[in-house]
Coordinates of C-alpha atoms and ligand atoms in Angstrom, one line a residue:
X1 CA -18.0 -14.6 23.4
X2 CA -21.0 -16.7 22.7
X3 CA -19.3 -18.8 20.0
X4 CA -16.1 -19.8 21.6
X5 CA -17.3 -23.0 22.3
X6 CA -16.0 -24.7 19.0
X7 CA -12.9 -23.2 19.4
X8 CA -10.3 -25.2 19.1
X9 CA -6.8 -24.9 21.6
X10 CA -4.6 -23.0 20.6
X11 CA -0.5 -24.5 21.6
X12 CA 0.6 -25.1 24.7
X13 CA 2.8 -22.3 26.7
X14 CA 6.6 -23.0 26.2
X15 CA 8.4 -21.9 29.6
X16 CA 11.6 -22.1 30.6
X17 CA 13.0 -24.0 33.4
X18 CA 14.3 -20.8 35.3
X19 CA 14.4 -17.7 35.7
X20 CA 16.7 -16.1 33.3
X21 CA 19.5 -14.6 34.8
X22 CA 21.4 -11.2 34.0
X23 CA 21.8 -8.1 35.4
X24 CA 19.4 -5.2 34.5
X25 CA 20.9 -2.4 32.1
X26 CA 21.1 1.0 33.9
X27 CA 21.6 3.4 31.0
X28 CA 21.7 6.8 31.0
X29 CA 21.7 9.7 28.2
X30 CA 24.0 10.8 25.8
X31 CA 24.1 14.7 25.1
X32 CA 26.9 16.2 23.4
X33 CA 29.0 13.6 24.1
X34 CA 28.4 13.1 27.4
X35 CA 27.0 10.0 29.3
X36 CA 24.3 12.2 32.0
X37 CA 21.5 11.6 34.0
X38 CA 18.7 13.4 34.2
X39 CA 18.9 16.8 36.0
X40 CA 16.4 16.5 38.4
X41 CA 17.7 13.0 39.0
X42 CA 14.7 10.9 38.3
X43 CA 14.5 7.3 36.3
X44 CA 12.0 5.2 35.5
X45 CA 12.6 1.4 34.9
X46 CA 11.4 -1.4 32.3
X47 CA 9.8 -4.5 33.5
X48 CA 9.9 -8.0 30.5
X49 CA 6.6 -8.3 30.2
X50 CA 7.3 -12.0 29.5
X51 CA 9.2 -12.5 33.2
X52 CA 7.9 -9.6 35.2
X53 CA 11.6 -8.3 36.5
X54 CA 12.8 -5.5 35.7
X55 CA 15.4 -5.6 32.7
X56 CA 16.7 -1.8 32.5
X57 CA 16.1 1.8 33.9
X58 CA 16.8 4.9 32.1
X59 CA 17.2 8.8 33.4
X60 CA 13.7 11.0 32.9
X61 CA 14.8 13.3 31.0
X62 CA 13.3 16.9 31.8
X63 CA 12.5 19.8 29.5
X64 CA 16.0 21.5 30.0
X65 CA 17.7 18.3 29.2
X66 CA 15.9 17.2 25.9
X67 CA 17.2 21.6 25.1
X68 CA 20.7 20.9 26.1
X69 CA 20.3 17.9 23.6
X70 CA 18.5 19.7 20.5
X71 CA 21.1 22.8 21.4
X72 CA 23.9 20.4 21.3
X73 CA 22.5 18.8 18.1
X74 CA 22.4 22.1 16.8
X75 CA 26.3 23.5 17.5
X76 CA 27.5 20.3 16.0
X77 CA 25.4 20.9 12.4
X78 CA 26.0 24.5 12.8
X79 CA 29.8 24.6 13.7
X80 CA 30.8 21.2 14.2
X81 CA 32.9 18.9 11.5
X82 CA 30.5 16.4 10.6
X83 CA 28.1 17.6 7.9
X84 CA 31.8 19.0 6.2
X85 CA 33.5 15.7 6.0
X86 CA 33.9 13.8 2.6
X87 CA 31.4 10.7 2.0
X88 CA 34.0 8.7 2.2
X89 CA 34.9 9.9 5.9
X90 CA 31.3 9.7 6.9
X91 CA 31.3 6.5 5.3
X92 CA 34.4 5.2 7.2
X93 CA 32.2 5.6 10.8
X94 CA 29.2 4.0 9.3
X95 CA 31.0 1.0 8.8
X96 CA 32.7 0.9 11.9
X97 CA 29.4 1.7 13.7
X98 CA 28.3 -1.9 11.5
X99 CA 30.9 -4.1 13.1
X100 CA 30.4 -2.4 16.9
X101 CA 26.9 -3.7 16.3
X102 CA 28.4 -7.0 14.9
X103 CA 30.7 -7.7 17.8
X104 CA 27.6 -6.7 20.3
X105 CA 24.7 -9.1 18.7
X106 CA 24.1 -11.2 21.4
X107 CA 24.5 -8.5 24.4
X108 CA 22.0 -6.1 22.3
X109 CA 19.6 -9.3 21.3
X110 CA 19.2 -10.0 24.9
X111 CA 17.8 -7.1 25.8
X112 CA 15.5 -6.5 22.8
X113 CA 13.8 -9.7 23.6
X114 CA 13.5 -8.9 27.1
X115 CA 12.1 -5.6 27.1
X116 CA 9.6 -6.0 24.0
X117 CA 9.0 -9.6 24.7
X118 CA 10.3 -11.3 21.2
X119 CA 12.1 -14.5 20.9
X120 CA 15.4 -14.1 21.9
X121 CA 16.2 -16.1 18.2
X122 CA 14.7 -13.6 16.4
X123 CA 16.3 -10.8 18.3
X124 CA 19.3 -12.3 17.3
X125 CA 18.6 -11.7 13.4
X126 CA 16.9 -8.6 13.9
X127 CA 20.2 -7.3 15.8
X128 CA 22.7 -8.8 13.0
X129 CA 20.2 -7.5 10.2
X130 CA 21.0 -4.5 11.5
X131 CA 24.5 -4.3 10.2
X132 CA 23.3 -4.6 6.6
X133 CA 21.6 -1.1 7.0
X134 CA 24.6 1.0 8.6
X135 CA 26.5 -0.6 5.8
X136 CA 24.1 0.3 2.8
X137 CA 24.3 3.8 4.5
X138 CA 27.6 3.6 4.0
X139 CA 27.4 3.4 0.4
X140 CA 25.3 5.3 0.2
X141 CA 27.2 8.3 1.9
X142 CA 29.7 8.2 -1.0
X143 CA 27.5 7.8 -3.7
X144 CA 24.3 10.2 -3.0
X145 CA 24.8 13.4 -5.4
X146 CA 23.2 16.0 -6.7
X147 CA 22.8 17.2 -10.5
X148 CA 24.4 19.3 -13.2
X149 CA 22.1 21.1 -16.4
X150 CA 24.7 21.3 -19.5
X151 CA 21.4 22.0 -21.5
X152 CA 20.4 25.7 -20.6
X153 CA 22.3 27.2 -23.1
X154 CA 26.1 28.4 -23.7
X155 CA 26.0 30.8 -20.7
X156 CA 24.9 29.0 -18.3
X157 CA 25.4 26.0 -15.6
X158 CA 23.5 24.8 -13.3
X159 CA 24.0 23.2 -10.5
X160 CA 22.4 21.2 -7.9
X161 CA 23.7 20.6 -5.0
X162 CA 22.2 18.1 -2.5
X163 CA 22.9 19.1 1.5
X164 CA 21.9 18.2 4.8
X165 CA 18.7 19.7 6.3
X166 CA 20.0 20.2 9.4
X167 CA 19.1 18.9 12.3
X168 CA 16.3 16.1 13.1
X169 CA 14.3 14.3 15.1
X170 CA 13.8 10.5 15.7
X171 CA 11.0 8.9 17.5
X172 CA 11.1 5.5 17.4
X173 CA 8.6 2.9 18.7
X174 CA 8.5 -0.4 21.1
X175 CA 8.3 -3.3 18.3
X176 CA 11.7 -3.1 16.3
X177 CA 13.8 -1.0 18.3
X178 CA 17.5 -1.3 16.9
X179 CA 15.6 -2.1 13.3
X180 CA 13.7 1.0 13.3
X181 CA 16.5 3.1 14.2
X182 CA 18.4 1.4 11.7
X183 CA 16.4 2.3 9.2
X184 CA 16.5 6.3 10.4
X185 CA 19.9 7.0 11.5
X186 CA 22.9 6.0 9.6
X187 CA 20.8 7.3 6.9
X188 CA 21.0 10.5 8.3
X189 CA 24.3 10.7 9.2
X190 CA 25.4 9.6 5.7
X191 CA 23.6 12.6 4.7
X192 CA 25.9 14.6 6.8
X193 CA 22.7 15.5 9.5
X194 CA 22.9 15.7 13.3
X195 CA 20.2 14.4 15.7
X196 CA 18.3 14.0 18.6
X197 CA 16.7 10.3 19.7
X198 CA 14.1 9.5 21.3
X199 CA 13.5 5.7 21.8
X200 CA 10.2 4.4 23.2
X201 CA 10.0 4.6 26.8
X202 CA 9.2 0.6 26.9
X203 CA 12.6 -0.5 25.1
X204 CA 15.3 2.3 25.3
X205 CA 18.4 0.2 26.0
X206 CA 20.0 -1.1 22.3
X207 CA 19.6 3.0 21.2
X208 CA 21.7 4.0 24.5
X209 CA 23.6 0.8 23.6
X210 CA 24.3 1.5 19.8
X211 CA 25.1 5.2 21.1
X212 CA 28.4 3.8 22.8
X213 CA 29.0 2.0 19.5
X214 CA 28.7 5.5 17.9
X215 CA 31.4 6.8 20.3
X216 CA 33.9 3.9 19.9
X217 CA 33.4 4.7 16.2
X218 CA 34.2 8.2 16.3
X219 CA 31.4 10.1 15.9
X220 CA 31.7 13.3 17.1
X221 CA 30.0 15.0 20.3
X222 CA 26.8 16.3 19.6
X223 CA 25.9 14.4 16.3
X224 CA 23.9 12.1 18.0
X225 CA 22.2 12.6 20.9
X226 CA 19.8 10.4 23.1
X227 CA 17.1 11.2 25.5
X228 CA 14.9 8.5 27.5
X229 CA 11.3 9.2 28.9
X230 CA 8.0 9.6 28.0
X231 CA 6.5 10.7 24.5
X232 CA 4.2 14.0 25.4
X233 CA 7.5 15.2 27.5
X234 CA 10.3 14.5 25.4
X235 CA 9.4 13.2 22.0
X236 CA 6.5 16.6 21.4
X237 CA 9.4 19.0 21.7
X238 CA 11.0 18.0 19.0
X239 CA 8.2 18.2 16.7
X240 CA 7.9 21.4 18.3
X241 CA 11.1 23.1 18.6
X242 CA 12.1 25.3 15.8
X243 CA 15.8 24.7 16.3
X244 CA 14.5 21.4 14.4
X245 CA 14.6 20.9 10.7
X246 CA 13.1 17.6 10.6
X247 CA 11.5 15.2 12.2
X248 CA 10.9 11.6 11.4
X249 CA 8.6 9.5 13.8
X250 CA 7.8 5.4 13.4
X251 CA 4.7 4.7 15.0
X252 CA 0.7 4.7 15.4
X253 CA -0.9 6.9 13.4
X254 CA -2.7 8.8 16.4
X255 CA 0.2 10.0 17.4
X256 CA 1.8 10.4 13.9
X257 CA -0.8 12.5 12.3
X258 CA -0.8 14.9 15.5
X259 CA 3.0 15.2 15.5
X260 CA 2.9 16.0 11.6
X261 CA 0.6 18.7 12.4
X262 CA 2.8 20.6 15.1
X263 CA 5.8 20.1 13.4
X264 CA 3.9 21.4 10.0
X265 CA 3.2 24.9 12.0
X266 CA 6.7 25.4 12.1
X267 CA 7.8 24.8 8.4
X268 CA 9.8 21.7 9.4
X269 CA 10.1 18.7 6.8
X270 CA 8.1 15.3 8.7
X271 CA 8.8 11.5 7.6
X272 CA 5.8 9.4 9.2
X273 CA 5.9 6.0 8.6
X274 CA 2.7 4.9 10.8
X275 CA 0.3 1.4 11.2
X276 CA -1.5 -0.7 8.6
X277 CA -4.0 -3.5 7.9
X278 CA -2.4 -5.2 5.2
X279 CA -4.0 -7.9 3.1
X280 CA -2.8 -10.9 1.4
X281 CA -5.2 -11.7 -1.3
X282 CA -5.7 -15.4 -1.8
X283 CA -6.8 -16.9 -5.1
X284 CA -7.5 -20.7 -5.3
X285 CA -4.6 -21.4 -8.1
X286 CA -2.2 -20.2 -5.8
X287 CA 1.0 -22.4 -4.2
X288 CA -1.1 -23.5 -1.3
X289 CA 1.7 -25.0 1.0
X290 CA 3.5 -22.1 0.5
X291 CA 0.6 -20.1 0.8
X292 CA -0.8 -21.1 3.7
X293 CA 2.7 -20.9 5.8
X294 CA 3.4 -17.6 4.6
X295 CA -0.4 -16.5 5.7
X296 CA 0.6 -18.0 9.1
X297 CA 4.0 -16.3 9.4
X298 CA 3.1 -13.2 8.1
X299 CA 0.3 -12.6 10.9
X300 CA 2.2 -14.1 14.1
X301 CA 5.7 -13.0 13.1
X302 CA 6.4 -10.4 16.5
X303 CA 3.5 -11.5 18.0
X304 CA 1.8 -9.1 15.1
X305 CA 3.0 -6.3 16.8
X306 CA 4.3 -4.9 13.4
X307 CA 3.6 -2.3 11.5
X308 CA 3.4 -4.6 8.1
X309 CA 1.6 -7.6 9.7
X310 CA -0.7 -9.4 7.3
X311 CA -3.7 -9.2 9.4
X312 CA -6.4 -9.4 6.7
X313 CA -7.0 -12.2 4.8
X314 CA -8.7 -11.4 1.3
X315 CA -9.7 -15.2 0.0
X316 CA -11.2 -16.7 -2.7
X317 CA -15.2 -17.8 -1.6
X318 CA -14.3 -20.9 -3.6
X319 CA -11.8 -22.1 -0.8
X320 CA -12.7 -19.7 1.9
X321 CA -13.5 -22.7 4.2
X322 CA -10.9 -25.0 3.4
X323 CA -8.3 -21.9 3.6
X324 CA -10.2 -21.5 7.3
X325 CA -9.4 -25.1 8.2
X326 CA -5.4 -25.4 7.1
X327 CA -4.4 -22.0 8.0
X328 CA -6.2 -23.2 12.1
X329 CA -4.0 -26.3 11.9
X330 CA -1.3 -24.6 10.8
X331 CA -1.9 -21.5 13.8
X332 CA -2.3 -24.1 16.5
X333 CA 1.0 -25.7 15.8
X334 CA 2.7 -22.3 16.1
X335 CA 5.0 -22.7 19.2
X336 CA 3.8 -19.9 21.9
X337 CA 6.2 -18.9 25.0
X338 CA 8.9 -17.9 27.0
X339 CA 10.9 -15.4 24.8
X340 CA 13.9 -17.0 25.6
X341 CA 13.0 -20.8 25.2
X342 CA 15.0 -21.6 21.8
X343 CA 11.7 -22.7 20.6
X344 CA 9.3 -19.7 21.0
X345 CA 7.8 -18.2 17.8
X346 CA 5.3 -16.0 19.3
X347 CA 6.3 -14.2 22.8
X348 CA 4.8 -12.0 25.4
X349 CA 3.0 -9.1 24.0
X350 CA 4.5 -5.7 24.9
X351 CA 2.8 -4.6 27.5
X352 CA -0.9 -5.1 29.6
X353 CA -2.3 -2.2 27.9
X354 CA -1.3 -3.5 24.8
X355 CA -2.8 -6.4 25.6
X356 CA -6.1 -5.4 26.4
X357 CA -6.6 -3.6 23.6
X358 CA -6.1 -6.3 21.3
X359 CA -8.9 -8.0 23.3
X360 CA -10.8 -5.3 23.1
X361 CA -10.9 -5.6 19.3
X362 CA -11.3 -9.3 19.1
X363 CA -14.4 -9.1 21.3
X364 CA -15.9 -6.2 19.4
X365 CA -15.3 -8.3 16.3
X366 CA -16.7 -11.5 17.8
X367 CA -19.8 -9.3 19.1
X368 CA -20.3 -7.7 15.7
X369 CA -21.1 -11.0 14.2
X370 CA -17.4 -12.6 12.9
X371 CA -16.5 -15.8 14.0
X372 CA -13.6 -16.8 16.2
X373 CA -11.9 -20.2 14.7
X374 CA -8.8 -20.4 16.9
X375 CA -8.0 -18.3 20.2
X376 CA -9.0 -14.8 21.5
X377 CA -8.1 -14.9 24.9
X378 CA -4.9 -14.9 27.1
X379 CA -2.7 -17.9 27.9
X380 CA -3.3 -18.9 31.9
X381 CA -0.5 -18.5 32.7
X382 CA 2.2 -15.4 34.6
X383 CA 3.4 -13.2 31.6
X384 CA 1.6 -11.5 28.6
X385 CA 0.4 -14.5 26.6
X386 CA -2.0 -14.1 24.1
X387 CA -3.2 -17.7 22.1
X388 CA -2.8 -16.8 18.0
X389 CA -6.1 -15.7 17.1
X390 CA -8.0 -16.5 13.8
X391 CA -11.3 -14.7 12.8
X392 CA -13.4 -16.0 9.7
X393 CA -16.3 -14.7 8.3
X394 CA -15.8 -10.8 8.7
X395 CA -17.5 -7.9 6.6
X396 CA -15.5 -5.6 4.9
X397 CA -17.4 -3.2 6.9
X398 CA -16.6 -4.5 10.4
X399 CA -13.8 -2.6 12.4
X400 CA -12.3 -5.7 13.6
X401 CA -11.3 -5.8 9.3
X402 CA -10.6 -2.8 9.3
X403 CA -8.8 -1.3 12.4
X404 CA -5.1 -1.7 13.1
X405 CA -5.0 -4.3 15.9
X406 CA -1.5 -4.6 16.1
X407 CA -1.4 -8.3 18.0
X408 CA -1.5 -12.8 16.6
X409 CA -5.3 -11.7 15.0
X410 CA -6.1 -13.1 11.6
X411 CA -9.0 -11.8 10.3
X412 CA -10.2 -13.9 6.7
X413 CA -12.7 -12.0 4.4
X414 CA -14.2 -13.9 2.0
X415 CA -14.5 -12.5 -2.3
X416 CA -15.7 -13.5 -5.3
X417 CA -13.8 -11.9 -8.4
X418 CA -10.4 -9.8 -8.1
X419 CA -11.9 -6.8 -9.2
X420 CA -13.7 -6.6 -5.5
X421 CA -10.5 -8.5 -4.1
X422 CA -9.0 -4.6 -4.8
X423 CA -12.1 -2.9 -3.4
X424 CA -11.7 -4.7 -0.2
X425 CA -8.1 -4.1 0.2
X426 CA -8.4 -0.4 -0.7
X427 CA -11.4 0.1 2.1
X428 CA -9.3 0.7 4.8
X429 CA -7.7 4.2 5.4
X430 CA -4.6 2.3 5.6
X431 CA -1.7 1.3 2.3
X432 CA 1.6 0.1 4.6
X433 CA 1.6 -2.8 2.7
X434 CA 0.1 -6.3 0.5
X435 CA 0.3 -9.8 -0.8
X436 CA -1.0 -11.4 -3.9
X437 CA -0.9 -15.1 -4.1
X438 CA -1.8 -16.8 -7.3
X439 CA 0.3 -18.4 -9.9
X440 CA -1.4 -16.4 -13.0
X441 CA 0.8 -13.4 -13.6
X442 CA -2.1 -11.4 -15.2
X443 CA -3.4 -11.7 -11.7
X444 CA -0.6 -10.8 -10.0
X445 CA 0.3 -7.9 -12.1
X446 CA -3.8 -6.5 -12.1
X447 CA -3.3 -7.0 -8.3
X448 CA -0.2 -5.5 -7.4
X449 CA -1.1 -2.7 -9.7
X450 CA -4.6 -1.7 -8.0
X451 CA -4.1 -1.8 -4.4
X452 CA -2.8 1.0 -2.1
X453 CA 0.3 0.1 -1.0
X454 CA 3.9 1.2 -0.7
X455 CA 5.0 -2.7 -0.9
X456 CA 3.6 -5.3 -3.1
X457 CA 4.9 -8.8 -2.6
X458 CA 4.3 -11.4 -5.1
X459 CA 4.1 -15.0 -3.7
X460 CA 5.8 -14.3 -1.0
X461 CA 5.7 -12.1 2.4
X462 CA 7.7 -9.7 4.2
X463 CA 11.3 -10.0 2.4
X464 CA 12.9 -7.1 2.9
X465 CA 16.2 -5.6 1.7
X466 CA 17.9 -2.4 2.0
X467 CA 18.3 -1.3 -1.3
X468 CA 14.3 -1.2 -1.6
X469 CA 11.9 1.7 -0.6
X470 CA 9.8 1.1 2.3
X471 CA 6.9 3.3 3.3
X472 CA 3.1 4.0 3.0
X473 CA -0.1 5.3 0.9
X474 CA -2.6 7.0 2.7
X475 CA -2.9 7.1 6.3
X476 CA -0.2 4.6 6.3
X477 CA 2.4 7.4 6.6
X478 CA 4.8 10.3 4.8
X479 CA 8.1 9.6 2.9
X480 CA 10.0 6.3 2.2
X481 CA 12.8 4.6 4.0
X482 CA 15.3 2.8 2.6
X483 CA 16.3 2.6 -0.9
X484 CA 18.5 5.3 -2.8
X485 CA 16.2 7.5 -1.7
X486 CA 16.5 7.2 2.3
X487 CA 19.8 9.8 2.2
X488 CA 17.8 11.9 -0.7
X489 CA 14.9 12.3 2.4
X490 CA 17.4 13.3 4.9
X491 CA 18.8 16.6 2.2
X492 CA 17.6 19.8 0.9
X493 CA 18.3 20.2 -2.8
X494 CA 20.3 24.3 -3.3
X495 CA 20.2 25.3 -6.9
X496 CA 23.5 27.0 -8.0
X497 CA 22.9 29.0 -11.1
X498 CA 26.4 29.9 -12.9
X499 CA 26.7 32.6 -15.3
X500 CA 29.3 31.9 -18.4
X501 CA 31.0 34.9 -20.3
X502 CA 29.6 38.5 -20.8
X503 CA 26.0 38.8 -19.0
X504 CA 23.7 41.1 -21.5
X505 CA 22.3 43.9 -19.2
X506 CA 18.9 44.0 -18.4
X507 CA 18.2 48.1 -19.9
X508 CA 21.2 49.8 -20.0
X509 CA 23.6 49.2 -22.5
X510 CA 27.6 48.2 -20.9
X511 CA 29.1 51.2 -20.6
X512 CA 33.3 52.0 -21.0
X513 CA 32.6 53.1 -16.8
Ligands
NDP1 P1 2.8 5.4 19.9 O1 2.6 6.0 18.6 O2 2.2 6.1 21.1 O3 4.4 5.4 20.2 C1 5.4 5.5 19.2 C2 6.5 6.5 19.7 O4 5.9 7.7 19.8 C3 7.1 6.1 21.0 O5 8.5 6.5 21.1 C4 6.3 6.9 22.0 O6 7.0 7.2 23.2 C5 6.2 8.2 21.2 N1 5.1 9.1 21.6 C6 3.9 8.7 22.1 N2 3.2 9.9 22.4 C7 3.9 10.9 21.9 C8 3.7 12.3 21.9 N3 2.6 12.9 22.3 N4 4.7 13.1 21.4 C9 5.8 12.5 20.9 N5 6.1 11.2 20.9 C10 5.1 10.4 21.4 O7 2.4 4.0 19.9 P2 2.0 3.1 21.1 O8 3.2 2.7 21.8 O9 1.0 3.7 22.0 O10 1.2 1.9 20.4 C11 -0.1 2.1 20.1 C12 -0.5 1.6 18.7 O11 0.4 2.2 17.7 C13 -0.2 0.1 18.5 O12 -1.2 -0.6 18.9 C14 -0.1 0.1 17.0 O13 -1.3 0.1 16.4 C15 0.6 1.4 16.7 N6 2.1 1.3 16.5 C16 2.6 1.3 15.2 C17 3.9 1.1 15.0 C18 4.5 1.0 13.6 O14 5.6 0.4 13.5 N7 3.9 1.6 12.6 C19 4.9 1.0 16.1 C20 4.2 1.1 17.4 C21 2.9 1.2 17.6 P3 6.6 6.3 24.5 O15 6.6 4.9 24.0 O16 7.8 6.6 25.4 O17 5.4 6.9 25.0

């Protein structure tokens, strides 16, 4: 990297003083009710990739057991009482389930931030925003209906009726664990489904945690069912298996676009939510303090190992210099470290593969002629560091602009009137999610309106509530999360067509016989 030699330091490490101390989580799988371990007896274990001990091992679960769980899935939707029971009853668990995971948000946080390698404070809200979903599910478990047609004359009433599709598949990645759950399950369960989970292989223990939740809440054997290993093994199946209704997946869109194809040759219904390179689009009347921290926290919030990270910059040329120098004062300030120092901002990134790759971009970027302001390399230091990394001077047509890095890389692309503002932000094959910062609301409005996204914010980045829809354009994924519409996702609509008084026969005329 020929040009790293103006870069400037990024913080120094934050460490703690020892070693933290806790015992590591030996979980096992839940199937049918049952706490088991895989039945060829094999486990594999999860290292922190901030500390290098391990935190938690988990069964491998083998072919037969991931059927036993998918059969067991399928007895409860089939036979079992749970898709039968009133909103209200379903609703009644839901809430419970909220304040298991209430009375468990530091245990759960603990482990989140030690096997993804996220501040343990963050953790913390992650785990405690979690409660807000189930609870929203729970609403929405009495309140999601179908539809009745008065309208189609005076013999007739129609009907429709909205029911469970059955039984479904989650896969759930490495950077939100609990959240991303959260955002899947109770939403099926309020729709009255049953279901198999597959967390990723890197951070398994809050699902097999919130799975004892589940049982202390009374959710009956074979709703929910967990199995732990690796994706091809266990999470393909359940694309695959016909037994399978649905199957909603969180993660890249390699992997999301190949399951959607295997699960589309056996008619199932697939929810992808997958990556993105979101922009914030910077114009030079915008609230510049505001601005400028929301650029910074938007980019380096999880490391940027997030789905919605703002990792393009889209700013004015009129202050695309000065917008360079803030927003590298502001990165270098951001406090780097130990996940579990109280101070930490950015942890260790997930793993060393993870971490390589997101080098591998930043030097393909430097080598294709971008310019590297503020970091690109790893921290010195035991644990996978990584300094918050700021490229300037990118080309729309560059990969490092373009590609889904998924790490603390800001990439800035310069315009020069809001109609190409759009065209940049739409040249990606990506439309997760966007900014607009300006304090003109034509602006805002001609922004927000033009680019591909499932999430506009205004002024702002990342808020996030339950009641709104959350999901992608394009390659960005399938479906929408969240909102009234994350039970509606989880149902098939039947249409119940009911006659009124004498039906006219179709040739022969009623006859006395
Ligand atoms: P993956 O898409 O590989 O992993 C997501 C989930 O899919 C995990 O549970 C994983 O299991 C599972 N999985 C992997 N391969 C298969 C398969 N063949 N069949 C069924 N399930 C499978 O993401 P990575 O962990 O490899 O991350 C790579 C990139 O993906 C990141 O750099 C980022 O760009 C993107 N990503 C996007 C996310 C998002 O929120 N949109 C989340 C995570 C990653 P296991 O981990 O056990 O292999």
């Amino acid at each position: 990297m020929t040009n790293q030699l103006a870069v400037p330091a990024a913080s120094a490490l934050l460490s703690t003083a020892e070693a933290p101390k806790h015992e590591a989580f030996t979980g096992q799988m839940y199937i049918d009710g049952k706490w088991i371990e895989s039945s060829d007896g094999q486990r594999f274990e999860r290292r922190s990739p901030a500390h290098g001990h391990v935190v938690s091992s988990f069964p491998e679960a083998t072919p037969a057991d991931v059927e036993g769980a998918i059969q067991a899935a399928e007895k409860a939707y089939r036979h079992g009482p749970w898709p039968k029971l009133k909103g209200v009853e379903r609703a009644r668990v839901l809430l419970a389930v909220a304040q298991g995971i209430k009375a468990r948000v530091e245990k759960m946080a603990l482990l989140e931030s030690l096997e993804t390698g996220k501040p343990l404070t963050q953790a913390r809200g992650e785990v405690s925003g979690c409660v807000d979903l189930w609870e929203y599910a729970a609403s929405l478990a009495r309140t999601t209906s179908g539809d009745a047609y008065d309208t189609l004359g005076e013999d007739m009433l129609g009907i429709v009726l909205r029911q469970p599709v059955g039984v479904v598949g989650l896969i759930t990645p490495w950077n939100f664990p609990i959240w991303i759950l959260s955002q899947k399950l109770p939403f099926a369960l309020a729709a009255g489904c049953t279901c198999i989970v597959k967390p990723s292989e890197l951070t398994s223990s809050t699902t097999v945690m919130l799975m004892e939740i589940l049982e202390e809440a009374g959710v009956p054997a074979g709703v929910v069912n967990v199995v732990t290993g690796k994706g091809p093994s266990v999470g393909q199946p359940l694309a695959e298996h016909p037994a399978i209704d649905m199957l909603s997946f969180t993660g890249s869109t390699r992997v999301g676009s190949m399951l959607g194809g295997l699960a589309s040759k056996n008619l199932k219904k697939v929810a992808l939510e997958l990556g993105g390179k979101n922009p914030q689009i910077v114009f030079p009347d915008c609230d510049w303090h505001a601005m400028i921290d929301a650029v910074v926290f938007g980019v380096y919030f999880n490391a940027g190992e997030c789905c919605n990270s703002g990792s393009r910059v889209i700013v004015h040329e009129s202050i695309a210099e000065r917008f360079a120098e803030a927003v590298v004062e502001r990165a270098r300030q951001v406090p780097v470290g130990d996940p579990l120092h109280p101070d930490s901002k950015i942890g260790a990134i997930v793993s060393e593969n993870q971490l390589n790759d997101i080098l591998g971009n930043i030097e393909k970027g430097v080598a294709a002629g971008a310019r590297l302001r503020l970091g690109g390399k790893r921290y010195d230091a035991n644990g996978l560091y990584l300094e918050p990394t700021i490229i300037t001077d990118a080309t729309p047509a560059m990969s490092i602009a373009r590609d889904e890095i998924f790490g603390p890389v800001l990439v800035v692309i310069p315009f020069s009137d809001a109609a190409q503002a759009i065209d940049i932000a739409n040249d990606t094959a990506y439309g997760l999610s966007a900014a607009v910062w300006s304090r003109d609301i034509d602006t805002c409005l001609t922004v927000a309106r033009g680019v591909d996204a499932g999430t506009v914010w205004v002024n702002t980045f990342l808020d996030g509530y339950p009641e709104l829809p959350f999901g992608g354009f394009k390659s960005s994924g399938v479906g929408r999360e969240l909102g009234k519409q994350a039970v509606e996702d989880y149902t098939e609509t039947k249409t119940i067509q009911l006659h009124i008084g004498e039906r006219k026969n179709w040739w022969l005329p009623r006859t006395a016989a």
